[in-house]
Short mmCIF file of C-alpha atoms and ligand atoms in Angstrom, two decimals:
data_model
loop_
_atom_site.label_atom_id
_atom_site.label_comp_id
_atom_site.label_asym_id
_atom_site.label_seq_id
_atom_site.Cartn_x
_atom_site.Cartn_y
_atom_site.Cartn_z
CA MET A 18 -15.30 -3.21 -194.33
CA ASN A 19 -13.81 -5.42 -197.07
CA GLN A 20 -10.19 -6.01 -196.04
CA THR A 21 -8.76 -4.92 -199.49
CA ILE A 22 -10.64 -1.66 -199.43
CA LYS A 23 -9.53 -1.13 -195.87
CA ASP A 24 -5.91 -1.68 -196.90
CA LEU A 25 -6.20 0.79 -199.77
CA GLU A 26 -7.50 3.43 -197.34
CA THR A 27 -5.05 2.84 -194.61
CA ARG A 28 -1.86 2.77 -196.70
CA ARG A 29 0.35 5.68 -195.88
CA SER A 30 3.72 6.82 -197.07
CA ILE A 31 6.45 5.42 -194.75
CA ARG A 32 9.48 7.55 -194.21
CA LYS A 33 11.08 5.75 -191.19
CA PHE A 34 12.14 2.12 -191.23
CA LYS A 35 13.28 -0.60 -188.96
CA ASP A 36 16.95 -1.51 -189.27
CA LYS A 37 16.00 -4.88 -190.94
CA GLN A 38 16.04 -5.96 -194.60
CA LEU A 39 12.86 -7.26 -196.21
CA THR A 40 12.64 -11.06 -196.25
CA ASP A 41 12.92 -12.62 -199.60
CA ASP A 42 9.23 -13.73 -199.40
CA ASP A 43 8.07 -10.24 -198.65
CA LEU A 44 10.20 -8.71 -201.44
CA ASN A 45 8.92 -11.29 -203.87
CA THR A 46 5.34 -10.75 -202.85
CA ILE A 47 5.69 -6.97 -203.34
CA ILE A 48 7.50 -7.26 -206.69
CA LYS A 49 4.89 -9.66 -207.97
CA ALA A 50 2.09 -7.30 -207.20
CA GLY A 51 4.08 -4.67 -209.20
CA GLU A 52 4.39 -7.01 -212.16
CA TYR A 53 0.72 -7.73 -212.21
CA ALA A 54 -0.35 -4.07 -212.46
CA PRO A 55 -2.57 -3.33 -215.42
CA SER A 56 -0.79 -1.82 -218.52
CA GLY A 57 -1.90 -0.08 -221.71
CA ARG A 58 -2.75 -2.75 -224.32
CA GLY A 59 -1.31 -5.28 -221.90
CA LEU A 60 2.21 -4.34 -223.17
CA GLN A 61 3.80 -4.45 -219.65
CA SER A 62 5.97 -1.47 -220.63
CA ALA A 63 7.50 -1.16 -217.14
CA LYS A 64 10.66 -2.69 -215.53
CA ILE A 65 11.45 -2.93 -211.84
CA LEU A 66 15.04 -2.49 -210.67
CA ILE A 67 15.64 -4.10 -207.27
CA ILE A 68 18.42 -2.46 -205.33
CA GLN A 69 19.39 -3.86 -201.92
CA ASP A 70 23.16 -3.35 -201.92
CA GLN A 71 23.61 -0.52 -199.30
CA GLU A 72 26.59 0.98 -201.13
CA ILE A 73 24.56 1.25 -204.35
CA ILE A 74 21.64 2.76 -202.38
CA LYS A 75 23.98 5.35 -200.95
CA ARG A 76 25.08 6.28 -204.49
CA PHE A 77 21.46 6.58 -205.62
CA SER A 78 20.70 8.75 -202.65
CA GLN A 79 23.44 11.15 -203.49
CA TRP A 80 22.33 11.14 -207.07
CA ASN A 81 18.68 11.73 -206.30
CA LYS A 82 19.59 14.76 -204.17
CA LEU A 83 21.07 16.54 -207.24
CA TYR A 84 17.63 16.93 -208.56
CA PHE A 85 15.92 18.33 -205.57
CA PRO A 86 14.09 21.54 -206.38
CA GLU A 87 15.53 24.49 -204.51
CA GLU A 88 12.76 24.54 -201.90
CA LEU A 89 13.14 20.79 -201.11
CA ALA A 90 16.86 21.05 -200.90
CA LYS A 91 16.50 23.67 -198.20
CA LYS A 92 13.94 21.63 -196.31
CA MET A 93 15.81 18.27 -196.57
CA GLY A 94 19.35 19.60 -195.92
CA ASP A 95 21.52 16.55 -195.39
CA ALA A 96 18.70 14.05 -195.09
CA ASP A 97 18.53 10.97 -197.17
CA PRO A 98 15.93 11.21 -199.79
CA PHE A 99 15.31 7.52 -199.36
CA PHE A 100 14.97 7.89 -195.60
CA GLY A 101 17.34 4.99 -194.80
CA ALA A 102 15.16 2.45 -196.53
CA PRO A 103 16.92 -0.96 -196.82
CA THR A 104 15.45 -1.61 -200.28
CA ILE A 105 14.92 0.63 -203.36
CA LEU A 106 12.64 -0.42 -206.15
CA LEU A 107 13.25 1.82 -209.22
CA VAL A 108 10.45 1.59 -211.85
CA LEU A 109 11.38 2.45 -215.44
CA ALA A 110 9.09 2.26 -218.48
CA ASP A 111 9.45 1.98 -222.18
CA SER A 112 8.81 5.57 -223.51
CA THR A 113 7.97 4.28 -227.01
CA VAL A 114 4.71 2.82 -225.50
CA ASN A 115 2.12 5.67 -225.36
CA THR A 116 0.89 4.75 -221.85
CA TYR A 117 4.33 4.26 -220.30
CA ILE A 118 4.01 6.87 -217.58
CA GLU A 119 0.67 5.50 -216.54
CA ASP A 120 1.96 1.85 -216.79
CA GLY A 121 4.90 2.59 -214.52
CA SER A 122 2.77 4.64 -212.11
CA LEU A 123 0.36 1.74 -211.64
CA VAL A 124 3.30 -0.55 -210.97
CA LEU A 125 4.43 1.89 -208.20
CA GLY A 126 0.97 1.95 -206.88
CA ASN A 127 0.69 -1.80 -206.63
CA ILE A 128 4.05 -1.95 -204.96
CA LEU A 129 3.04 0.54 -202.29
CA ASN A 130 -0.32 -1.13 -201.60
CA ALA A 131 1.22 -4.64 -201.44
CA ALA A 132 3.87 -3.49 -199.14
CA HIS A 133 1.35 -2.12 -196.76
CA VAL A 134 -0.86 -5.21 -196.92
CA ILE A 135 1.99 -7.50 -195.81
CA GLY A 136 3.18 -5.16 -192.92
CA ALA A 137 6.03 -3.57 -194.81
CA GLY A 138 5.73 -0.03 -196.12
CA GLY A 139 7.16 2.39 -198.51
CA CYS A 140 7.24 5.84 -200.07
CA TRP A 141 7.27 7.00 -203.65
CA ILE A 142 10.45 8.90 -204.22
CA HIS A 143 10.56 11.14 -207.27
CA ARG A 144 13.16 12.38 -209.68
CA ALA A 145 13.74 9.00 -211.35
CA ARG A 146 13.21 10.61 -214.70
CA GLU A 147 16.01 13.14 -214.10
CA GLU A 148 18.33 10.44 -212.82
CA ILE A 149 17.77 8.21 -215.80
CA ASP A 150 17.84 11.07 -218.32
CA SER A 151 21.22 12.16 -217.08
CA PRO A 152 24.57 10.87 -218.68
CA GLN A 153 25.12 8.85 -215.53
CA GLY A 154 21.68 7.29 -215.89
CA GLN A 155 22.34 6.46 -219.52
CA GLU A 156 25.56 4.78 -218.47
CA LEU A 157 23.66 2.77 -215.87
CA LEU A 158 21.16 1.54 -218.46
CA LYS A 159 24.06 0.58 -220.70
CA LEU A 160 25.71 -1.36 -217.83
CA LEU A 161 22.53 -3.14 -217.10
CA GLY A 162 21.82 -3.93 -220.72
CA ILE A 163 18.57 -1.85 -220.70
CA ASP A 164 17.57 0.01 -223.95
CA PRO A 165 17.84 3.87 -223.62
CA LYS A 166 14.15 4.12 -224.49
CA TYR A 167 13.41 3.31 -220.87
CA LYS A 168 12.66 6.31 -218.74
CA GLY A 169 12.61 6.70 -214.99
CA ILE A 170 9.11 6.82 -213.55
CA GLY A 171 9.70 6.68 -209.75
CA HIS A 172 11.31 4.82 -206.84
CA VAL A 173 9.81 3.13 -203.86
CA ALA A 174 11.94 3.36 -200.69
CA ILE A 175 10.73 0.29 -198.96
CA GLY A 176 11.19 -1.69 -195.69
CA TYR A 177 9.44 -2.45 -192.45
CA PRO A 178 7.86 0.73 -190.82
CA ALA A 179 9.51 1.86 -187.57
CA ASP A 180 7.52 1.29 -184.43
CA ASP A 181 7.24 4.89 -183.41
CA ILE A 182 5.45 6.19 -186.38
CA ASN A 183 1.73 6.44 -187.10
CA PRO A 184 1.23 8.54 -190.19
CA GLU A 185 -2.32 9.76 -190.66
CA ALA A 186 -4.12 10.52 -193.96
CA ALA A 187 -4.80 14.11 -194.72
CA PRO A 188 -8.52 14.81 -194.95
CA ARG A 189 -9.74 14.44 -198.51
CA LYS A 190 -10.41 17.64 -200.23
CA GLU A 191 -13.94 18.88 -200.44
CA ASP A 192 -14.24 18.93 -204.27
CA TYR A 193 -12.63 15.54 -204.87
CA LEU A 194 -15.80 14.11 -206.32
CA VAL A 195 -17.84 15.37 -209.20
CA TYR A 196 -20.97 13.42 -209.91
CA VAL A 197 -21.79 13.81 -213.56
CA ASP A 198 -25.49 12.88 -213.72
CA LYS A 199 -27.08 15.74 -215.52
CA ILE A 200 -25.58 18.19 -218.15
CA ASP A 201 -27.96 20.88 -219.47
C1 LIG B 308 4.26 11.20 -207.99
C2 LIG B 308 4.60 11.20 -206.52
C3 LIG B 308 5.80 11.67 -206.09
C4 LIG B 308 6.21 11.66 -204.78
N1 LIG B 308 7.47 12.06 -204.48
C5 LIG B 308 7.96 11.99 -203.17
C6 LIG B 308 9.21 12.30 -202.76
O1 LIG B 308 10.09 12.53 -203.60
N2 LIG B 308 9.57 12.25 -201.39
C7 LIG B 308 8.65 11.94 -200.49
O2 LIG B 308 9.02 11.91 -199.27
N3 LIG B 308 7.38 11.58 -200.79
C8 LIG B 308 7.02 11.64 -202.06
N4 LIG B 308 5.67 11.23 -202.39
C9 LIG B 308 4.75 10.85 -201.36
C10 LIG B 308 3.65 11.87 -201.14
O3 LIG B 308 4.24 12.90 -200.52
C11 LIG B 308 2.56 11.20 -200.30
O4 LIG B 308 1.96 10.18 -201.12
C12 LIG B 308 1.54 12.20 -199.99
O5 LIG B 308 1.97 13.17 -199.07
C13 LIG B 308 0.28 11.58 -199.37
O6 LIG B 308 0.57 10.72 -198.26
P1 LIG B 308 0.25 9.28 -198.11
O7 LIG B 308 0.98 8.58 -199.24
O8 LIG B 308 0.65 8.87 -196.77
O9 LIG B 308 -1.27 9.14 -198.27
C14 LIG B 308 5.29 11.22 -203.73
C15 LIG B 308 4.12 10.69 -204.12
C16 LIG B 308 3.65 10.67 -205.52
C17 LIG B 308 2.40 10.02 -205.86
#
């Protein structure tokens, strides 16, 4: 099978990481894949925030937890929503562009796939919208000099996968595909 197709099929969400930071080369490769995602009208409406300072990651982790839905809060207990990942990539996108959610999501997809291809791995972590919409999030944008029109799309918790995990894909649902070849 073509290697790219194989990589797309074998990428899994990684939720346990080695205690090792990404090399700069690997980080740059992954970010570049994100930057080269397609975007509506080619407007590149997304931004990628790169967070590797462990204290800042801890603050984000506490913050992210605030927005757990009740069910998830029960299930996760004290667990870190970022699963101890050494790097967090937070994707924002310019909400004045009509395709901003799709643009940001494709950036996240490229990041997840690129990480897998080079032997790293990651997991989309949600609730970026709630974080950025909050007063604290607005303050953060101000500190970073980012216009408040940017909304949170998602994070990737990213690092090198721990050795003792082997996540498997769920079977694909029966009615995934609908061939539209004849409409009476
Ligand atoms: C929009 C979106 C939000 C997600 N949010 C979370 C999350 O907050 N925490 C988490 O552990 N996984 C999250 N995931 C990962 C999914 O649970 C995962 O992709 C799914 O179970 C399929 O597994 P796979 O990625 O290994 O194929 C999210 C995925 C997507 C696409």
